[in-house]
Amino acid sequence: MDLLAQYLMNGVMLGLMYALVALGFTLFFGVLNVIQFAHGDVLTAGAFAGLAGYALVVRAGVQASLPQLLTVVLAATLSMAVLGAVLGRTLVLPLKGAPALNVLLATLMGGTALRECIRLFYPGGSQPQRFPALLPSTAWALGRFTLRLDNLLMLAAGMALVLGVSLLLQRTRTGLAIRAVAQDEETARTMGIDFRRVVLFTFALGSALAAFAGVMNGLYYNEVNFGSGLLLGVIGFSAAVVGGLGSLSGAVLGGFLFAGLQTLGAVVMPFASAYKDVFAFGMVILLLAWKPTGLIGEPLGERV
Amino acid sequence: MTPAPLLVCADLTRSFGGLVALDGLSVELKQGEILGLIGPNGSGKTTFFNVLTGLYPATRGEVRFGGLTLTGARPQAVYRAGITRTFQRSRLCLELSIFDNLAVGAHQQLDHGLYFNLLRRRALARQADATATAARELLEIFDPPLAARLFEPVAGIAMIGRRRVEICRALISRPKLLLLDEPSAGMTADETAHLMDDLLEVRRRFGDLSIILIEHEMSVIARVTDRCVVLNYGKKLCEGTYAEVSTNTEVRQAYLGLA
Amino acid sequence: MTAARARVRSALATLVLAVPCTLLLYGFLAAESEGKVALVLAGATLAAALGWRTGLLGWAVRASGQGGLALGFALSGLALVAAFHEDPFVLLLLARALIALVACLGLHVQLADAGVPNFAGAAFFGVGGYTAAVLGKGALPHAVVLLACGALAAAVGSVLLLPLLRTRGHYAALITIAFGLLFRTFFEVNESLGGPQGLKLGGLEVLGFHFNDDRHVLGLEWSGYAFYALAALALALAALSLVRRLERSWLGLALDAVRLDETAAACFGVEVARWKIGAFTLGNALIGVAGGLSAMMVGFIAPNNFTFQESLVLVSILLLGGLGNLAGLAVATLIVVCLPEKLQPIQEYRYLLFSVLVVLVLVLRPAGLVRRTARRSFGSAAA
Ligand SMILES: Nc1ncnc2c1ncn2[C@@H]1O[C@H](COP(=O)(O)OP(=O)(O)OP(=O)(O)O)[C@@H](O)[C@H]1O
Ligand SMILES: [Mg+2]
């Protein structure tokens, strides 16, 4: 029972991270019908940007963990918002209308460049980096299961963020513009919506979400690695696909579905924990084969 | 006793979500007949072709062709049974040559064995020659200047030429039934008239070719079709010779927009 | 009379093409400093530009014909191996480039012909390598082992067939990406095949001939890598000729039809799934054989050799060479494999520089570096 609670907590945390990444994929796909495969590496870059921000404020003599935490989160999300918009502007928008393979390869290579930059230029970037524990370490022992305050805080923040994004899309003018572009680019343009601005804003938003997931990932595992975004990116994308690309609730659902399956795998086969990534990738393949157009989205046959 | 019809479609239905694009259509076609298929935009003409050729599975209904049952058949099986088509929006492979496009149409006649293709290069070259000859013959009928440009990419050919190439691609396998989806779209009246002459010429040479023709130009329908079927909202409105349907009041209301 | 003249013309054209290429390659491989490498590269660019502008290049390619080009490729390779007979570093580099070419040809059949993406090239290369490592120790003749490398890579690939046939575009690409990552993680955690440390291999041995040994032949001292380079050359020639023939036949046409318009192809009887399966399988087999030979030559394999990066490099080579262009593919493979080795200072940065280069090409020349040309006739007039 206690162990199960531990698994459950872990699964929910994973699910939230996947959901945040999937949200980005689904947003990009919504406005531009492209897949931005550098997204996973944006997540890593976000975590490292947060780490750099942390190093700076520590050097400036800030000791309290709350300002440190704020710096980390802001450095990560803001810099990735900018980077996301830049990637959208330089990699994705110019390739609008090019063969799908080109966009795919361009973003994959963009991601490689990011990854390599971290590995080569971040001090010690080729080795896993310790991520500081910035959240209160209060914990309550409930039998053998320890409920940790930091996990709860992260959960709350992540959920709030997801909620915030959905409110933004449903309730604000910007959200309306994004939805209009997602629905029909041409019509949105003729209605006077600045297409480029909407696209770039969406890229900034999605990338900031990924950066937040990167910080969460760092705080949760106390470690970041230049290659860790690859796995999260692939799973996040698959989660978005399974939930139906373009659908927000689908992305969140897909994220939790993946985490759930992964946790289930860990519960059923605790002896194979070394194989958990193998299992995750295998699941990506199986789920895509099973529901190539997602669980919710209706199959879109080609019009002849 | 009349001979059995070549094509029998019974109660053919196809819906997209709530939209019934083709609604219980029953049509028969005699061998050698040219049937006109007319109806306003969105009345389900193209959908009929797509269902017939197996691209969209029918929601309901049956198709029989010759002695075969083609209900639910895959596009490949429909082709092998002797039905070929053109597409409303031209679907040639633009980066391939005219010859290659026509050779795709002749898929059935070509030998796709590994041994033949990789090692019997002489025999392969002879088969390619024979295919080129067949391609030239057809092009000579429809667009003689293109016969000299056989190995040029289709991308470099004007739209009108592409439509003709597409018809040749559908004809090179010597089908029993040819489905033409607005072949004259974008052509002038003269060009359309030529195209129709050429089609009649091909039918004369091939002997027993049957055609279903989707066409908006009524003078064309009047001139070349033996019989017409009028569709409206996926349903058959009426059927008969052009003279008959064009005087039908329902048709005039629905289609010609005349009261 | 005319046949004889055509033959002379073809031979002449082959020489015009092969001699400068061989000399430039020689200069490139022999260059010992970065400056000299840059000089040779500048020379090559100049020569290519000149040949292009004057039309000489086009003429030579056309006039050589298929046989001429293959012959030129073979002779050029032989000459280079002979020239560097004692230099294991250059020979290894040459062999690696040729083996990479075979792998790229496999990808070419999949992606450029059938339009099936494969972002797990390195993984299939790895399947070949591990097969060679496991089977090479046994009693099987190594020629059979190499075939088994291809067969196993194809068999492993068949696991992906169903998912690949049910998806398209990005989704299909993602499946192969996931597979490539899965492969690497699996071999890292699975201790029975060496884990992260990998496996050692003995060298290739065919009919009692040990490829690893240096020997004295024709009055010269040959490095063992010379024999590997020759084997790689033979394999590359065979693969090139196979792919050429495939493309200039009804098979290549059917693949084109599948790639360009599945719907229209289906309406003309083309069994789309069958062709995709065939192309994917053949491609993986080629990649697997290449991986097997490479592993035997290097004598060591580890999961780290088969990363996602490497898969991306393979796909990028295809793109840089101009998707669908075999000559471009050969040139691009050579440059991408050899250049970082010759420019040691950029070794560490090669993935970074390479990825930036590919992005630039994609953004600035979306249609690819070299435009694809329509297939010419393979009727008897052209033969
Ligand atoms: N793949 C599809 N998915 C959803 N709806 C479709 C699809 N194909 C056709 N429809 C709808 O079915 C109806 C019939 O379309 P169809 O293309 O058959 O008309 P048509 O008679 O060929 O018209 P036109 O003269 O404009 O070519 C239309 O309302 C169309 O929007
Ligand atoms: Mg239509």
CSV table of N, CA, C and O in Angstrom, one decimal, chain B residues 14-63:
chain,number,residue,atom,x,y,z
B,14,ARG,N,-22.6,6.5,-48.8
B,14,ARG,CA,-21.4,6.9,-48.1
B,14,ARG,C,-21.6,8.1,-47.2
B,14,ARG,O,-22.1,9.1,-47.8
B,15,SER,N,-21.4,8.0,-46.0
B,15,SER,CA,-21.6,9.2,-45.2
B,15,SER,C,-20.2,9.6,-44.5
B,15,SER,O,-19.4,8.8,-44.2
B,16,PHE,N,-20.1,10.9,-44.3
B,16,PHE,CA,-18.9,11.5,-43.6
B,16,PHE,C,-19.5,12.1,-42.3
B,16,PHE,O,-20.1,13.2,-42.4
B,17,GLY,N,-19.3,11.4,-41.2
B,17,GLY,CA,-19.9,11.9,-40.0
B,17,GLY,C,-21.4,12.0,-40.2
B,17,GLY,O,-22.1,11.0,-40.6
B,18,GLY,N,-22.0,13.2,-40.1
B,18,GLY,CA,-23.4,13.3,-40.2
B,18,GLY,C,-23.9,13.5,-41.7
B,18,GLY,O,-25.0,13.4,-42.0
B,19,LEU,N,-22.9,13.8,-42.5
B,19,LEU,CA,-23.2,14.2,-43.9
B,19,LEU,C,-23.3,13.0,-44.8
B,19,LEU,O,-22.3,12.2,-44.9
B,20,VAL,N,-24.4,12.8,-45.4
B,20,VAL,CA,-24.6,11.7,-46.3
B,20,VAL,C,-24.2,12.2,-47.7
B,20,VAL,O,-25.0,12.8,-48.4
B,21,ALA,N,-23.0,11.9,-48.1
B,21,ALA,CA,-22.5,12.5,-49.4
B,21,ALA,C,-23.0,11.7,-50.6
B,21,ALA,O,-23.2,12.2,-51.7
B,22,LEU,N,-23.3,10.4,-50.4
B,22,LEU,CA,-23.9,9.6,-51.4
B,22,LEU,C,-25.0,8.8,-50.7
B,22,LEU,O,-24.8,8.1,-49.7
B,23,ASP,N,-26.2,8.9,-51.3
B,23,ASP,CA,-27.3,8.4,-50.6
B,23,ASP,C,-28.1,7.4,-51.4
B,23,ASP,O,-29.0,7.8,-52.2
B,24,GLY,N,-27.9,6.1,-51.2
B,24,GLY,CA,-28.7,5.1,-51.8
B,24,GLY,C,-28.7,5.2,-53.3
B,24,GLY,O,-29.7,5.0,-53.9
B,25,LEU,N,-27.5,5.4,-53.9
B,25,LEU,CA,-27.5,5.5,-55.4
B,25,LEU,C,-27.5,4.1,-56.1
B,25,LEU,O,-26.7,3.2,-55.7
B,26,SER,N,-28.4,3.9,-57.0
B,26,SER,CA,-28.4,2.7,-57.8
B,26,SER,C,-28.2,3.1,-59.3
B,26,SER,O,-29.0,3.9,-59.8
B,27,VAL,N,-27.2,2.5,-59.9
B,27,VAL,CA,-26.9,2.8,-61.3
B,27,VAL,C,-26.6,1.6,-62.0
B,27,VAL,O,-25.9,0.7,-61.5
B,28,GLU,N,-27.0,1.5,-63.3
B,28,GLU,CA,-26.5,0.4,-64.1
B,28,GLU,C,-25.8,1.0,-65.4
B,28,GLU,O,-26.2,2.1,-65.8
B,29,LEU,N,-24.9,0.2,-65.9
B,29,LEU,CA,-24.2,0.7,-67.1
B,29,LEU,C,-24.0,-0.4,-68.0
B,29,LEU,O,-23.6,-1.5,-67.6
B,30,LYS,N,-24.4,-0.2,-69.3
B,30,LYS,CA,-24.2,-1.3,-70.3
B,30,LYS,C,-22.8,-1.2,-70.8
B,30,LYS,O,-22.2,-0.2,-70.8
B,31,GLN,N,-22.4,-2.3,-71.4
B,31,GLN,CA,-21.0,-2.3,-72.0
B,31,GLN,C,-21.0,-1.4,-73.2
B,31,GLN,O,-21.9,-1.3,-74.0
B,32,GLY,N,-20.0,-0.6,-73.3
B,32,GLY,CA,-19.8,0.3,-74.4
B,32,GLY,C,-20.6,1.6,-74.2
B,32,GLY,O,-20.5,2.5,-75.1
B,33,GLU,N,-21.3,1.8,-73.1
B,33,GLU,CA,-22.1,3.0,-73.0
B,33,GLU,C,-21.3,4.1,-72.4
B,33,GLU,O,-20.3,3.9,-71.7
B,34,ILE,N,-21.7,5.4,-72.7
B,34,ILE,CA,-21.1,6.5,-72.1
B,34,ILE,C,-22.2,7.2,-71.3
B,34,ILE,O,-23.2,7.6,-71.8
B,35,LEU,N,-21.9,7.2,-69.9
B,35,LEU,CA,-22.9,7.7,-69.0
B,35,LEU,C,-22.5,9.0,-68.5
B,35,LEU,O,-21.3,9.2,-68.0
B,36,GLY,N,-23.3,10.0,-68.5
B,36,GLY,CA,-23.0,11.3,-68.0
B,36,GLY,C,-23.5,11.4,-66.5
B,36,GLY,O,-24.5,10.9,-66.2
B,37,LEU,N,-22.6,11.9,-65.6
B,37,LEU,CA,-23.0,12.1,-64.2
B,37,LEU,C,-23.0,13.5,-63.9
B,37,LEU,O,-21.9,14.2,-64.0
B,38,ILE,N,-24.2,14.1,-63.7
B,38,ILE,CA,-24.2,15.5,-63.4
B,38,ILE,C,-24.9,15.8,-62.1
B,38,ILE,O,-25.6,15.0,-61.5
B,39,GLY,N,-24.7,17.1,-61.7
B,39,GLY,CA,-25.3,17.5,-60.4
B,39,GLY,C,-24.6,18.7,-59.9
B,39,GLY,O,-23.4,18.9,-60.3
B,40,PRO,N,-25.2,19.5,-59.1
B,40,PRO,CA,-24.6,20.7,-58.6
B,40,PRO,C,-23.3,20.4,-57.7
B,40,PRO,O,-23.1,19.2,-57.4
B,41,ASN,N,-22.6,21.4,-57.4
B,41,ASN,CA,-21.4,21.2,-56.5
B,41,ASN,C,-21.8,20.5,-55.2
B,41,ASN,O,-22.8,20.9,-54.6
B,42,GLY,N,-20.9,19.5,-54.8
B,42,GLY,CA,-21.2,18.9,-53.6
B,42,GLY,C,-22.3,17.9,-53.6
B,42,GLY,O,-22.8,17.5,-52.5
B,43,SER,N,-22.7,17.5,-54.8
B,43,SER,CA,-23.9,16.6,-54.9
B,43,SER,C,-23.4,15.1,-54.8
B,43,SER,O,-24.2,14.2,-54.8
B,44,GLY,N,-22.1,14.9,-54.7
B,44,GLY,CA,-21.6,13.5,-54.4
B,44,GLY,C,-21.1,12.8,-55.6
B,44,GLY,O,-20.9,11.5,-55.6
B,45,LYS,N,-20.8,13.5,-56.7
B,45,LYS,CA,-20.3,12.8,-57.9
B,45,LYS,C,-18.9,12.2,-57.7
B,45,LYS,O,-18.7,11.1,-58.0
B,46,THR,N,-18.0,13.1,-57.2
B,46,THR,CA,-16.7,12.6,-56.9
B,46,THR,C,-16.7,11.5,-55.9
B,46,THR,O,-16.0,10.5,-56.0
B,47,THR,N,-17.6,11.7,-54.9
B,47,THR,CA,-17.7,10.6,-53.8
B,47,THR,C,-18.1,9.3,-54.5
B,47,THR,O,-17.5,8.2,-54.1
B,48,PHE,N,-18.9,9.3,-55.4
B,48,PHE,CA,-19.3,8.1,-56.1
B,48,PHE,C,-18.1,7.4,-56.7
B,48,PHE,O,-17.9,6.2,-56.6
B,49,PHE,N,-17.3,8.2,-57.4
B,49,PHE,CA,-16.1,7.6,-58.0
B,49,PHE,C,-15.2,7.0,-56.9
B,49,PHE,O,-14.6,6.0,-57.1
B,50,ASN,N,-15.0,7.8,-55.8
B,50,ASN,CA,-14.1,7.3,-54.8
B,50,ASN,C,-14.6,6.0,-54.1
B,50,ASN,O,-13.8,5.2,-53.8
B,51,VAL,N,-15.9,5.9,-54.0
B,51,VAL,CA,-16.5,4.7,-53.4
B,51,VAL,C,-16.3,3.5,-54.4
B,51,VAL,O,-15.9,2.4,-54.1
B,52,LEU,N,-16.6,3.8,-55.7
B,52,LEU,CA,-16.5,2.8,-56.7
B,52,LEU,C,-15.1,2.3,-56.8
B,52,LEU,O,-14.9,1.1,-57.0
B,53,THR,N,-14.1,3.2,-56.7
B,53,THR,CA,-12.7,2.7,-56.9
B,53,THR,C,-12.1,2.2,-55.6
B,53,THR,O,-10.9,1.9,-55.6
B,54,GLY,N,-12.9,2.2,-54.6
B,54,GLY,CA,-12.4,1.5,-53.3
B,54,GLY,C,-11.6,2.5,-52.4
B,54,GLY,O,-11.0,2.0,-51.5
B,55,LEU,N,-11.5,3.8,-52.8
B,55,LEU,CA,-10.7,4.7,-51.9
B,55,LEU,C,-11.5,5.0,-50.6
B,55,LEU,O,-10.9,5.1,-49.6
B,56,TYR,N,-12.8,5.1,-50.7
B,56,TYR,CA,-13.6,5.3,-49.5
B,56,TYR,C,-14.5,4.0,-49.4
B,56,TYR,O,-15.2,3.8,-50.4
B,57,PRO,N,-14.4,3.3,-48.3
B,57,PRO,CA,-15.3,2.2,-48.2
B,57,PRO,C,-16.8,2.7,-48.2
B,57,PRO,O,-17.1,3.7,-47.6
B,58,ALA,N,-17.7,1.9,-48.8
B,58,ALA,CA,-19.1,2.3,-48.8
B,58,ALA,C,-19.7,2.1,-47.4
B,58,ALA,O,-19.3,1.1,-46.8
B,59,THR,N,-20.6,3.0,-47.0
B,59,THR,CA,-21.3,2.7,-45.7
B,59,THR,C,-22.3,1.6,-45.9
B,59,THR,O,-22.5,0.8,-45.1
B,60,ARG,N,-22.8,1.5,-47.1
B,60,ARG,CA,-23.9,0.5,-47.4
B,60,ARG,C,-23.9,0.4,-48.9
B,60,ARG,O,-23.4,1.2,-49.7
B,61,GLY,N,-24.4,-0.8,-49.4
B,61,GLY,CA,-24.6,-0.9,-50.8
B,61,GLY,C,-23.7,-1.9,-51.5
B,61,GLY,O,-22.8,-2.4,-50.8
B,62,GLU,N,-23.9,-2.2,-52.8
B,62,GLU,CA,-23.1,-3.2,-53.5
B,62,GLU,C,-22.7,-2.7,-54.8
B,62,GLU,O,-23.3,-1.8,-55.4
B,63,VAL,N,-21.6,-3.3,-55.3
B,63,VAL,CA,-21.1,-3.0,-56.6
B,63,VAL,C,-20.8,-4.3,-57.3
B,63,VAL,O,-20.0,-5.1,-56.7
